[in-house]
Each structure stands twice: as C-alpha cells, then as structure tokens.
JSON list of C-alpha atoms in Angstrom, two decimals:
[
{"chain": "U", "resi": 1, "resn": "MET", "atom": "CA", "xyz": [26.97, 30.19, -13.13]},
{"chain": "U", "resi": 2, "resn": "SER", "atom": "CA", "xyz": [26.92, 28.36, -9.85]},
{"chain": "U", "resi": 3, "resn": "GLY", "atom": "CA", "xyz": [25.02, 29.61, -6.82]},
{"chain": "U", "resi": 4, "resn": "ILE", "atom": "CA", "xyz": [26.39, 29.75, -3.30]},
{"chain": "U", "resi": 5, "resn": "LEU", "atom": "CA", "xyz": [24.76, 29.28, 0.07]},
{"chain": "U", "resi": 6, "resn": "LEU", "atom": "CA", "xyz": [25.28, 31.96, 2.69]},
{"chain": "U", "resi": 7, "resn": "ALA", "atom": "CA", "xyz": [24.63, 30.30, 6.05]},
{"chain": "U", "resi": 8, "resn": "GLY", "atom": "CA", "xyz": [21.75, 31.79, 8.00]},
{"chain": "U", "resi": 9, "resn": "GLY", "atom": "CA", "xyz": [23.56, 32.22, 11.32]},
{"chain": "U", "resi": 10, "resn": "ALA", "atom": "CA", "xyz": [21.40, 32.90, 14.35]},
{"chain": "U", "resi": 11, "resn": "ALA", "atom": "CA", "xyz": [18.18, 34.03, 12.71]},
{"chain": "U", "resi": 12, "resn": "ALA", "atom": "CA", "xyz": [16.70, 32.26, 15.75]},
{"chain": "U", "resi": 13, "resn": "ALA", "atom": "CA", "xyz": [13.00, 32.49, 16.47]},
{"chain": "U", "resi": 14, "resn": "LEU", "atom": "CA", "xyz": [11.20, 33.83, 13.47]},
{"chain": "U", "resi": 15, "resn": "PHE", "atom": "CA", "xyz": [8.05, 35.64, 14.44]},
{"chain": "U", "resi": 16, "resn": "ALA", "atom": "CA", "xyz": [9.29, 35.91, 18.02]},
{"chain": "U", "resi": 17, "resn": "SER", "atom": "CA", "xyz": [6.15, 37.32, 19.58]},
{"chain": "U", "resi": 18, "resn": "ALA", "atom": "CA", "xyz": [5.03, 36.50, 23.13]},
{"chain": "U", "resi": 19, "resn": "LEU", "atom": "CA", "xyz": [2.01, 34.22, 22.76]},
{"chain": "U", "resi": 20, "resn": "SER", "atom": "CA", "xyz": [0.72, 33.34, 26.21]},
{"chain": "U", "resi": 21, "resn": "GLY", "atom": "CA", "xyz": [-2.34, 31.38, 27.27]},
{"chain": "U", "resi": 22, "resn": "ILE", "atom": "CA", "xyz": [-2.73, 29.59, 23.92]},
{"chain": "U", "resi": 23, "resn": "ALA", "atom": "CA", "xyz": [-4.04, 26.02, 23.90]},
{"chain": "U", "resi": 24, "resn": "LEU", "atom": "CA", "xyz": [-1.63, 24.09, 21.68]},
{"chain": "U", "resi": 25, "resn": "GLY", "atom": "CA", "xyz": [-0.54, 20.50, 21.35]},
{"chain": "U", "resi": 26, "resn": "THR", "atom": "CA", "xyz": [2.72, 19.60, 23.01]},
{"chain": "U", "resi": 27, "resn": "GLU", "atom": "CA", "xyz": [4.74, 18.61, 19.94]},
{"chain": "U", "resi": 28, "resn": "PRO", "atom": "CA", "xyz": [4.83, 19.51, 16.25]},
{"chain": "U", "resi": 29, "resn": "THR", "atom": "CA", "xyz": [3.03, 16.99, 14.08]},
{"chain": "U", "resi": 30, "resn": "SER", "atom": "CA", "xyz": [4.47, 15.30, 11.03]},
{"chain": "U", "resi": 31, "resn": "THR", "atom": "CA", "xyz": [0.96, 15.14, 9.58]},
{"chain": "U", "resi": 32, "resn": "VAL", "atom": "CA", "xyz": [0.25, 17.92, 7.13]},
{"chain": "U", "resi": 33, "resn": "PRO", "atom": "CA", "xyz": [-3.44, 18.91, 7.03]},
{"chain": "U", "resi": 34, "resn": "ASP", "atom": "CA", "xyz": [-5.35, 17.84, 3.92]},
{"chain": "U", "resi": 35, "resn": "GLU", "atom": "CA", "xyz": [-7.05, 21.21, 3.56]},
{"chain": "U", "resi": 36, "resn": "LYS", "atom": "CA", "xyz": [-4.92, 23.75, 1.73]},
{"chain": "U", "resi": 37, "resn": "ILE", "atom": "CA", "xyz": [-3.50, 26.71, 3.59]},
{"chain": "U", "resi": 38, "resn": "GLN", "atom": "CA", "xyz": [-4.63, 30.07, 2.17]},
{"chain": "U", "resi": 39, "resn": "VAL", "atom": "CA", "xyz": [-2.17, 32.94, 1.96]},
{"chain": "U", "resi": 40, "resn": "SER", "atom": "CA", "xyz": [-3.11, 36.31, 0.51]},
{"chain": "U", "resi": 41, "resn": "VAL", "atom": "CA", "xyz": [-1.38, 39.68, 0.27]},
{"chain": "U", "resi": 42, "resn": "ASN", "atom": "CA", "xyz": [-3.23, 42.47, 2.06]},
{"chain": "U", "resi": 43, "resn": "THR", "atom": "CA", "xyz": [-0.83, 45.34, 1.51]},
{"chain": "U", "resi": 44, "resn": "VAL", "atom": "CA", "xyz": [2.45, 45.79, -0.35]},
{"chain": "U", "resi": 45, "resn": "ASN", "atom": "CA", "xyz": [4.60, 48.85, 0.31]},
{"chain": "U", "resi": 46, "resn": "GLY", "atom": "CA", "xyz": [8.15, 49.75, -0.60]},
{"chain": "U", "resi": 47, "resn": "SER", "atom": "CA", "xyz": [10.51, 50.74, -3.37]},
{"chain": "U", "resi": 48, "resn": "GLY", "atom": "CA", "xyz": [11.44, 47.11, -4.01]},
{"chain": "U", "resi": 49, "resn": "CYS", "atom": "CA", "xyz": [7.91, 45.92, -4.75]},
{"chain": "U", "resi": 50, "resn": "PRO", "atom": "CA", "xyz": [5.93, 48.41, -6.83]},
{"chain": "U", "resi": 51, "resn": "ALA", "atom": "CA", "xyz": [2.23, 47.64, -7.33]},
{"chain": "U", "resi": 52, "resn": "GLY", "atom": "CA", "xyz": [1.69, 44.39, -9.19]},
{"chain": "U", "resi": 53, "resn": "THR", "atom": "CA", "xyz": [5.23, 43.04, -8.73]},
{"chain": "U", "resi": 54, "resn": "ALA", "atom": "CA", "xyz": [4.69, 40.74, -5.69]},
{"chain": "U", "resi": 55, "resn": "ALA", "atom": "CA", "xyz": [2.55, 37.60, -5.56]},
{"chain": "U", "resi": 56, "resn": "VAL", "atom": "CA", "xyz": [2.06, 34.60, -3.23]},
{"chain": "U", "resi": 57, "resn": "ALA", "atom": "CA", "xyz": [1.67, 30.91, -4.07]},
{"chain": "U", "resi": 58, "resn": "VAL", "atom": "CA", "xyz": [1.27, 27.87, -1.79]},
{"chain": "U", "resi": 59, "resn": "SER", "atom": "CA", "xyz": [3.17, 24.63, -2.42]},
{"chain": "U", "resi": 60, "resn": "SER", "atom": "CA", "xyz": [1.19, 21.59, -3.49]},
{"chain": "U", "resi": 61, "resn": "ASP", "atom": "CA", "xyz": [2.29, 19.63, -0.38]},
{"chain": "U", "resi": 62, "resn": "ASN", "atom": "CA", "xyz": [1.09, 22.40, 1.96]},
{"chain": "U", "resi": 63, "resn": "THR", "atom": "CA", "xyz": [4.48, 22.80, 3.66]},
{"chain": "U", "resi": 64, "resn": "ALA", "atom": "CA", "xyz": [5.60, 26.13, 2.22]},
{"chain": "U", "resi": 65, "resn": "PHE", "atom": "CA", "xyz": [4.50, 29.30, 0.54]},
{"chain": "U", "resi": 66, "resn": "THR", "atom": "CA", "xyz": [6.48, 31.43, -1.88]},
{"chain": "U", "resi": 67, "resn": "VAL", "atom": "CA", "xyz": [6.52, 35.19, -2.33]},
{"chain": "U", "resi": 68, "resn": "THR", "atom": "CA", "xyz": [7.59, 36.07, -5.87]},
{"chain": "U", "resi": 69, "resn": "TYR", "atom": "CA", "xyz": [8.98, 39.48, -6.81]},
{"chain": "U", "resi": 70, "resn": "SER", "atom": "CA", "xyz": [9.68, 40.81, -10.30]},
{"chain": "U", "resi": 71, "resn": "ASP", "atom": "CA", "xyz": [11.22, 44.26, -9.71]},
{"chain": "U", "resi": 72, "resn": "TYR", "atom": "CA", "xyz": [13.43, 44.11, -6.62]},
{"chain": "U", "resi": 73, "resn": "LEU", "atom": "CA", "xyz": [16.85, 45.63, -7.41]},
{"chain": "U", "resi": 74, "resn": "ALA", "atom": "CA", "xyz": [19.33, 47.84, -5.53]},
{"chain": "U", "resi": 75, "resn": "VAL", "atom": "CA", "xyz": [22.05, 49.61, -7.55]},
{"chain": "U", "resi": 76, "resn": "ALA", "atom": "CA", "xyz": [25.03, 51.83, -6.69]},
{"chain": "U", "resi": 77, "resn": "GLY", "atom": "CA", "xyz": [27.54, 53.56, -8.91]},
{"chain": "U", "resi": 78, "resn": "VAL", "atom": "CA", "xyz": [27.50, 54.88, -12.46]},
{"chain": "U", "resi": 79, "resn": "GLY", "atom": "CA", "xyz": [23.98, 55.47, -13.77]},
{"chain": "U", "resi": 80, "resn": "ALA", "atom": "CA", "xyz": [22.27, 54.90, -10.40]},
{"chain": "U", "resi": 81, "resn": "GLN", "atom": "CA", "xyz": [20.04, 57.45, -8.73]},
{"chain": "U", "resi": 82, "resn": "PRO", "atom": "CA", "xyz": [20.96, 58.54, -5.18]},
{"chain": "U", "resi": 83, "resn": "THR", "atom": "CA", "xyz": [18.11, 56.48, -3.69]},
{"chain": "U", "resi": 84, "resn": "ASP", "atom": "CA", "xyz": [18.76, 53.32, -5.73]},
{"chain": "U", "resi": 85, "resn": "PHE", "atom": "CA", "xyz": [21.35, 51.91, -3.30]},
{"chain": "U", "resi": 86, "resn": "ARG", "atom": "CA", "xyz": [18.58, 50.73, -0.94]},
{"chain": "U", "resi": 87, "resn": "LYS", "atom": "CA", "xyz": [15.30, 49.01, -1.79]},
{"chain": "U", "resi": 88, "resn": "ASN", "atom": "CA", "xyz": [12.78, 47.57, 0.64]},
{"chain": "U", "resi": 89, "resn": "CYS", "atom": "CA", "xyz": [9.46, 45.75, 0.66]},
{"chain": "U", "resi": 90, "resn": "GLN", "atom": "CA", "xyz": [6.88, 45.49, 3.44]},
{"chain": "U", "resi": 91, "resn": "LEU", "atom": "CA", "xyz": [4.28, 42.75, 3.04]},
{"chain": "U", "resi": 92, "resn": "ASN", "atom": "CA", "xyz": [1.23, 42.20, 5.21]},
{"chain": "U", "resi": 93, "resn": "LEU", "atom": "CA", "xyz": [-0.08, 38.67, 4.66]},
{"chain": "U", "resi": 94, "resn": "THR", "atom": "CA", "xyz": [-3.25, 36.93, 5.77]},
{"chain": "U", "resi": 95, "resn": "VAL", "atom": "CA", "xyz": [-2.57, 33.26, 6.54]},
{"chain": "U", "resi": 96, "resn": "ARG", "atom": "CA", "xyz": [-5.68, 31.07, 6.95]},
{"chain": "U", "resi": 97, "resn": "VAL", "atom": "CA", "xyz": [-4.89, 27.61, 8.27]},
{"chain": "U", "resi": 98, "resn": "PRO", "atom": "CA", "xyz": [-7.13, 24.52, 8.39]},
{"chain": "U", "resi": 99, "resn": "HIS", "atom": "CA", "xyz": [-9.37, 24.12, 11.44]},
{"chain": "U", "resi": 100, "resn": "GLY", "atom": "CA", "xyz": [-7.64, 22.37, 14.33]},
{"chain": "U", "resi": 101, "resn": "PHE", "atom": "CA", "xyz": [-4.11, 23.31, 13.29]},
{"chain": "U", "resi": 102, "resn": "THR", "atom": "CA", "xyz": [-1.67, 26.10, 13.97]},
{"chain": "U", "resi": 103, "resn": "TYR", "atom": "CA", "xyz": [1.60, 26.86, 12.23]},
{"chain": "U", "resi": 104, "resn": "ALA", "atom": "CA", "xyz": [5.05, 28.33, 12.66]},
{"chain": "U", "resi": 105, "resn": "ILE", "atom": "CA", "xyz": [7.61, 29.53, 10.14]},
{"chain": "U", "resi": 106, "resn": "ALA", "atom": "CA", "xyz": [10.43, 27.00, 10.37]},
{"chain": "U", "resi": 107, "resn": "GLY", "atom": "CA", "xyz": [12.69, 28.57, 7.78]},
{"chain": "U", "resi": 108, "resn": "VAL", "atom": "CA", "xyz": [13.01, 31.08, 4.98]},
{"chain": "U", "resi": 109, "resn": "ASP", "atom": "CA", "xyz": [15.05, 30.83, 1.77]},
{"chain": "U", "resi": 110, "resn": "TYR", "atom": "CA", "xyz": [15.92, 33.93, -0.26]},
{"chain": "U", "resi": 111, "resn": "ARG", "atom": "CA", "xyz": [17.39, 33.78, -3.76]},
{"chain": "U", "resi": 112, "resn": "GLY", "atom": "CA", "xyz": [18.71, 36.30, -6.21]},
{"chain": "U", "resi": 113, "resn": "TYR", "atom": "CA", "xyz": [21.61, 37.54, -8.28]},
{"chain": "U", "resi": 114, "resn": "ALA", "atom": "CA", "xyz": [24.41, 40.01, -7.56]},
{"chain": "U", "resi": 115, "resn": "TYR", "atom": "CA", "xyz": [27.13, 41.75, -9.51]},
{"chain": "U", "resi": 116, "resn": "LEU", "atom": "CA", "xyz": [29.63, 43.47, -7.22]},
{"chain": "U", "resi": 117, "resn": "GLU", "atom": "CA", "xyz": [32.86, 45.17, -8.23]},
{"chain": "U", "resi": 118, "resn": "ARG", "atom": "CA", "xyz": [35.95, 44.72, -6.06]},
{"chain": "U", "resi": 119, "resn": "GLY", "atom": "CA", "xyz": [35.44, 46.62, -2.81]},
{"chain": "U", "resi": 120, "resn": "ALA", "atom": "CA", "xyz": [31.64, 46.73, -3.15]},
{"chain": "U", "resi": 121, "resn": "THR", "atom": "CA", "xyz": [29.33, 45.01, -0.66]},
{"chain": "U", "resi": 122, "resn": "ALA", "atom": "CA", "xyz": [25.67, 44.04, -0.65]},
{"chain": "U", "resi": 123, "resn": "THR", "atom": "CA", "xyz": [23.35, 43.27, 2.26]},
{"chain": "U", "resi": 124, "resn": "GLN", "atom": "CA", "xyz": [20.05, 41.39, 2.43]},
{"chain": "U", "resi": 125, "resn": "LYS", "atom": "CA", "xyz": [17.96, 41.92, 5.58]},
{"chain": "U", "resi": 126, "resn": "ALA", "atom": "CA", "xyz": [14.62, 40.62, 6.81]},
{"chain": "U", "resi": 127, "resn": "GLN", "atom": "CA", "xyz": [12.24, 41.04, 9.76]},
{"chain": "U", "resi": 128, "resn": "TYR", "atom": "CA", "xyz": [9.20, 38.90, 10.65]},
{"chain": "U", "resi": 129, "resn": "TYR", "atom": "CA", "xyz": [6.45, 39.41, 13.19]},
{"chain": "U", "resi": 130, "resn": "PHE", "atom": "CA", "xyz": [2.78, 38.79, 13.88]},
{"chain": "U", "resi": 131, "resn": "GLN", "atom": "CA", "xyz": [0.54, 41.80, 13.57]},
{"chain": "U", "resi": 132, "resn": "GLY", "atom": "CA", "xyz": [0.01, 43.50, 16.92]},
{"chain": "U", "resi": 133, "resn": "SER", "atom": "CA", "xyz": [3.22, 42.21, 18.44]},
{"chain": "U", "resi": 134, "resn": "PRO", "atom": "CA", "xyz": [5.97, 44.67, 19.43]},
{"chain": "U", "resi": 135, "resn": "ASP", "atom": "CA", "xyz": [8.62, 41.97, 19.04]},
{"chain": "U", "resi": 136, "resn": "THR", "atom": "CA", "xyz": [10.52, 41.36, 15.82]},
{"chain": "U", "resi": 137, "resn": "THR", "atom": "CA", "xyz": [13.28, 38.99, 14.81]},
{"chain": "U", "resi": 138, "resn": "ALA", "atom": "CA", "xyz": [15.81, 40.17, 12.26]},
{"chain": "U", "resi": 139, "resn": "SER", "atom": "CA", "xyz": [18.35, 38.45, 10.02]},
{"chain": "U", "resi": 140, "resn": "SER", "atom": "CA", "xyz": [21.12, 39.97, 7.93]},
{"chain": "U", "resi": 141, "resn": "HIS", "atom": "CA", "xyz": [23.44, 38.51, 5.27]},
{"chain": "U", "resi": 142, "resn": "GLN", "atom": "CA", "xyz": [26.30, 40.20, 3.43]},
{"chain": "U", "resi": 143, "resn": "ILE", "atom": "CA", "xyz": [28.08, 39.51, 0.13]},
{"chain": "U", "resi": 144, "resn": "SER", "atom": "CA", "xyz": [31.45, 41.07, -0.73]},
{"chain": "U", "resi": 145, "resn": "GLY", "atom": "CA", "xyz": [32.85, 41.83, -4.16]},
{"chain": "U", "resi": 146, "resn": "PRO", "atom": "CA", "xyz": [34.21, 40.90, -6.53]},
{"chain": "U", "resi": 147, "resn": "TYR", "atom": "CA", "xyz": [31.09, 38.78, -7.09]},
{"chain": "U", "resi": 148, "resn": "ASP", "atom": "CA", "xyz": [29.12, 37.82, -10.20]},
{"chain": "U", "resi": 149, "resn": "SER", "atom": "CA", "xyz": [26.72, 34.96, -9.54]},
{"chain": "U", "resi": 150, "resn": "ASN", "atom": "CA", "xyz": [23.48, 33.75, -8.04]},
{"chain": "U", "resi": 151, "resn": "TRP", "atom": "CA", "xyz": [23.12, 34.05, -4.26]},
{"chain": "U", "resi": 152, "resn": "GLN", "atom": "CA", "xyz": [20.99, 32.26, -1.69]},
{"chain": "U", "resi": 153, "resn": "THR", "atom": "CA", "xyz": [20.49, 32.86, 2.02]},
{"chain": "U", "resi": 154, "resn": "ALA", "atom": "CA", "xyz": [18.84, 30.46, 4.45]},
{"chain": "U", "resi": 155, "resn": "ASP", "atom": "CA", "xyz": [17.36, 31.23, 7.88]},
{"chain": "U", "resi": 156, "resn": "ARG", "atom": "CA", "xyz": [16.39, 28.22, 10.01]},
{"chain": "U", "resi": 157, "resn": "THR", "atom": "CA", "xyz": [14.70, 27.89, 13.41]},
{"chain": "U", "resi": 158, "resn": "GLU", "atom": "CA", "xyz": [15.24, 24.96, 15.80]},
{"chain": "U", "resi": 159, "resn": "ILE", "atom": "CA", "xyz": [12.12, 23.04, 16.85]},
{"chain": "U", "resi": 160, "resn": "GLY", "atom": "CA", "xyz": [12.38, 24.25, 20.43]},
{"chain": "U", "resi": 161, "resn": "GLU", "atom": "CA", "xyz": [12.50, 27.88, 19.30]},
{"chain": "U", "resi": 162, "resn": "LEU", "atom": "CA", "xyz": [9.51, 27.85, 16.97]},
{"chain": "U", "resi": 163, "resn": "VAL", "atom": "CA", "xyz": [6.85, 30.43, 17.79]},
{"chain": "U", "resi": 164, "resn": "TRP", "atom": "CA", "xyz": [3.33, 29.28, 16.93]},
{"chain": "U", "resi": 165, "resn": "ALA", "atom": "CA", "xyz": [0.43, 31.36, 15.71]},
{"chain": "U", "resi": 166, "resn": "PRO", "atom": "CA", "xyz": [-2.52, 31.39, 18.15]},
{"chain": "U", "resi": 167, "resn": "CYS", "atom": "CA", "xyz": [-5.12, 28.68, 17.63]},
{"chain": "U", "resi": 168, "resn": "GLY", "atom": "CA", "xyz": [-8.49, 29.87, 16.37]},
{"chain": "U", "resi": 169, "resn": "VAL", "atom": "CA", "xyz": [-7.31, 33.43, 15.82]},
{"chain": "U", "resi": 170, "resn": "GLU", "atom": "CA", "xyz": [-6.52, 34.99, 12.47]},
{"chain": "U", "resi": 171, "resn": "ARG", "atom": "CA", "xyz": [-3.28, 36.91, 12.94]},
{"chain": "U", "resi": 172, "resn": "ASN", "atom": "CA", "xyz": [-1.72, 38.67, 9.96]},
{"chain": "U", "resi": 173, "resn": "VAL", "atom": "CA", "xyz": [1.99, 38.27, 9.33]},
{"chain": "U", "resi": 174, "resn": "ASN", "atom": "CA", "xyz": [4.32, 41.15, 8.45]},
{"chain": "U", "resi": 175, "resn": "VAL", "atom": "CA", "xyz": [7.38, 40.42, 6.35]},
{"chain": "U", "resi": 176, "resn": "ASN", "atom": "CA", "xyz": [9.82, 43.30, 5.89]},
{"chain": "U", "resi": 177, "resn": "THR", "atom": "CA", "xyz": [12.82, 42.82, 3.62]},
{"chain": "U", "resi": 178, "resn": "GLU", "atom": "CA", "xyz": [15.63, 45.07, 2.41]},
{"chain": "U", "resi": 179, "resn": "LEU", "atom": "CA", "xyz": [18.38, 45.02, -0.20]},
{"chain": "U", "resi": 180, "resn": "ARG", "atom": "CA", "xyz": [21.30, 47.44, 0.08]},
{"chain": "U", "resi": 181, "resn": "VAL", "atom": "CA", "xyz": [24.48, 47.88, -1.95]},
{"chain": "U", "resi": 182, "resn": "ASP", "atom": "CA", "xyz": [27.59, 49.96, -1.27]},
{"chain": "U", "resi": 183, "resn": "GLY", "atom": "CA", "xyz": [29.67, 50.57, -4.38]},
{"chain": "U", "resi": 184, "resn": "GLY", "atom": "CA", "xyz": [32.87, 51.19, -2.41]},
{"chain": "U", "resi": 185, "resn": "GLU", "atom": "CA", "xyz": [35.70, 53.44, -3.51]},
{"chain": "U", "resi": 186, "resn": "SER", "atom": "CA", "xyz": [35.18, 52.67, -7.22]},
{"chain": "U", "resi": 187, "resn": "ALA", "atom": "CA", "xyz": [31.49, 53.66, -7.25]},
{"chain": "U", "resi": 188, "resn": "ASP", "atom": "CA", "xyz": [32.27, 56.80, -9.27]},
{"chain": "U", "resi": 189, "resn": "ARG", "atom": "CA", "xyz": [33.44, 54.69, -12.22]},
{"chain": "U", "resi": 190, "resn": "THR", "atom": "CA", "xyz": [31.72, 51.29, -11.81]},
{"chain": "U", "resi": 191, "resn": "THR", "atom": "CA", "xyz": [28.23, 49.89, -11.17]},
{"chain": "U", "resi": 192, "resn": "SER", "atom": "CA", "xyz": [27.29, 47.21, -8.64]},
{"chain": "U", "resi": 193, "resn": "PHE", "atom": "CA", "xyz": [23.88, 45.73, -7.86]},
{"chain": "U", "resi": 194, "resn": "ILE", "atom": "CA", "xyz": [21.98, 43.08, -5.93]},
{"chain": "U", "resi": 195, "resn": "ALA", "atom": "CA", "xyz": [18.60, 41.72, -6.93]},
{"chain": "U", "resi": 196, "resn": "MET", "atom": "CA", "xyz": [16.14, 39.23, -5.57]},
{"chain": "U", "resi": 197, "resn": "ASP", "atom": "CA", "xyz": [15.96, 37.85, -9.06]},
{"chain": "U", "resi": 198, "resn": "SER", "atom": "CA", "xyz": [16.48, 34.41, -10.57]},
{"chain": "U", "resi": 199, "resn": "THR", "atom": "CA", "xyz": [17.41, 33.53, -14.14]},
{"chain": "U", "resi": 200, "resn": "ASP", "atom": "CA", "xyz": [13.75, 33.38, -15.17]},
{"chain": "U", "resi": 201, "resn": "GLY", "atom": "CA", "xyz": [13.18, 36.95, -14.03]},
{"chain": "U", "resi": 202, "resn": "ALA", "atom": "CA", "xyz": [11.25, 36.09, -10.87]},
{"chain": "U", "resi": 203, "resn": "VAL", "atom": "CA", "xyz": [12.28, 36.28, -7.24]},
{"chain": "U", "resi": 204, "resn": "ASN", "atom": "CA", "xyz": [11.42, 33.28, -5.11]},
{"chain": "U", "resi": 205, "resn": "THR", "atom": "CA", "xyz": [11.37, 33.65, -1.34]},
{"chain": "U", "resi": 206, "resn": "VAL", "atom": "CA", "xyz": [10.21, 30.40, 0.24]},
{"chain": "U", "resi": 207, "resn": "TYR", "atom": "CA", "xyz": [8.68, 30.28, 3.74]},
{"chain": "U", "resi": 208, "resn": "ARG", "atom": "CA", "xyz": [8.79, 26.76, 5.18]},
{"chain": "U", "resi": 209, "resn": "ILE", "atom": "CA", "xyz": [5.91, 25.81, 7.47]},
{"chain": "U", "resi": 210, "resn": "ALA", "atom": "CA", "xyz": [5.82, 23.57, 10.55]},
{"chain": "U", "resi": 211, "resn": "TRP", "atom": "CA", "xyz": [2.40, 22.31, 11.71]},
{"chain": "U", "resi": 212, "resn": "LYS", "atom": "CA", "xyz": [0.95, 21.54, 15.13]},
{"chain": "U", "resi": 213, "resn": "ARG", "atom": "CA", "xyz": [-2.49, 20.29, 16.16]},
{"chain": "U", "resi": 214, "resn": "CYS", "atom": "CA", "xyz": [-4.49, 22.53, 18.49]},
{"chain": "U", "resi": 215, "resn": "GLN", "atom": "CA", "xyz": [-5.96, 20.99, 21.60]},
{"chain": "U", "resi": 216, "resn": "ALA", "atom": "CA", "xyz": [-9.71, 20.46, 21.50]}
]
C-alpha cells in the first residue's frame, strides 16, 4: 500500500515563544556539533500514550530525534467506546544540547495508518511550545474517507521564522498531539480508525533540528 503526503500548510513558527535578550549567532550553522544531543522524556500523559508506550531516540547524525509510540489509535463506529474517537498525548521533553550551541525545531514528520469508510474523516493535530511560554503554535491535518492506506503529514518552518531555544538555559519542550476520527453517517454500521502506527507496529514522529552557535 502506498503512502501519501499531506502538505503541512502554514504550521509556521514551531515553538513560537518570545525569546528576548538572548545572545545568539546571526545565522544558522551548517556544522552539526560533534557531541550528541540528549533528549529524555520527563512526563507522558494522555489516552494515546499509556505508560511505557512512548520512547525517544536521537539520530546518529545529530540532526533529528524521533518519538516512537506503540498504542496510539482513535476509533469510531461499531465496537468503539464513546471516548475512543479522540486520543491525545502530552509529552514533556528535556533537550540537552552541546555547549556553545542552541537549536530550533525546523520540521516535524508524522506517520501512521488510517482506515476510513466513505463519509468518515480523521484529524491529526499538534502543538509545540517551550515550558514557561504562554505562546503555542498549532498544526492540523485532515484525511477524508474512503481511505485505506498509510498517511504522512509534514510541518516545515522557514529559516527566517525559526525560534531558537535560549543559550545556556535548559528549557523543557512540550509536545501535545491529538488523533480524532468522525465515523460519519454510517458510524452505526461501520468502523473507522486512525493510528500513528507504521507497518512494524511502531509510530515514528521525527523532529528535525536546526543548529546555531551561541555568541561567546
């Protein structure tokens, strides 16, 4: 079964918090730091990520990290419970970057699988923000039935819109995601679902990192 790409639209400035008075270099660097970034999960909450079903791994080239889910599924229709139509997951991540560098999230890729009867729809949403910031940036993508295939959504941020973490300060990152399915008029006799789930049974959400050197 072939996957499709659902364009990310204006998911604009991920982590759009107001960071003033921060000493940063003037341009992003193409040099990736030799020291490995460290990403760890502090808290996991939500119906889409029960305890033990979310994990984080960092890419070998230090330019991305992946959050993997194993039980993230929203269902509507025959056999579904009333609360199954919506699942969410709230992650609080600690991101430790090498000394002298700061980072921004340049893009996010979500992947999964959906089976939607005719008239059914599914929605994947996400919000990103630094801990302590009142500002959030949200993205939303919709799939319409009939649909029976892999899905992928992609959010991208232009270089000029990147928001950088403060230099020398450890700032946790909150990632809130949601899956929702509406079974439509045939929900009383059919079943539709959306999952962040690949063919190997794991969900891979990739966060792509841009680097910048901090000023001395």
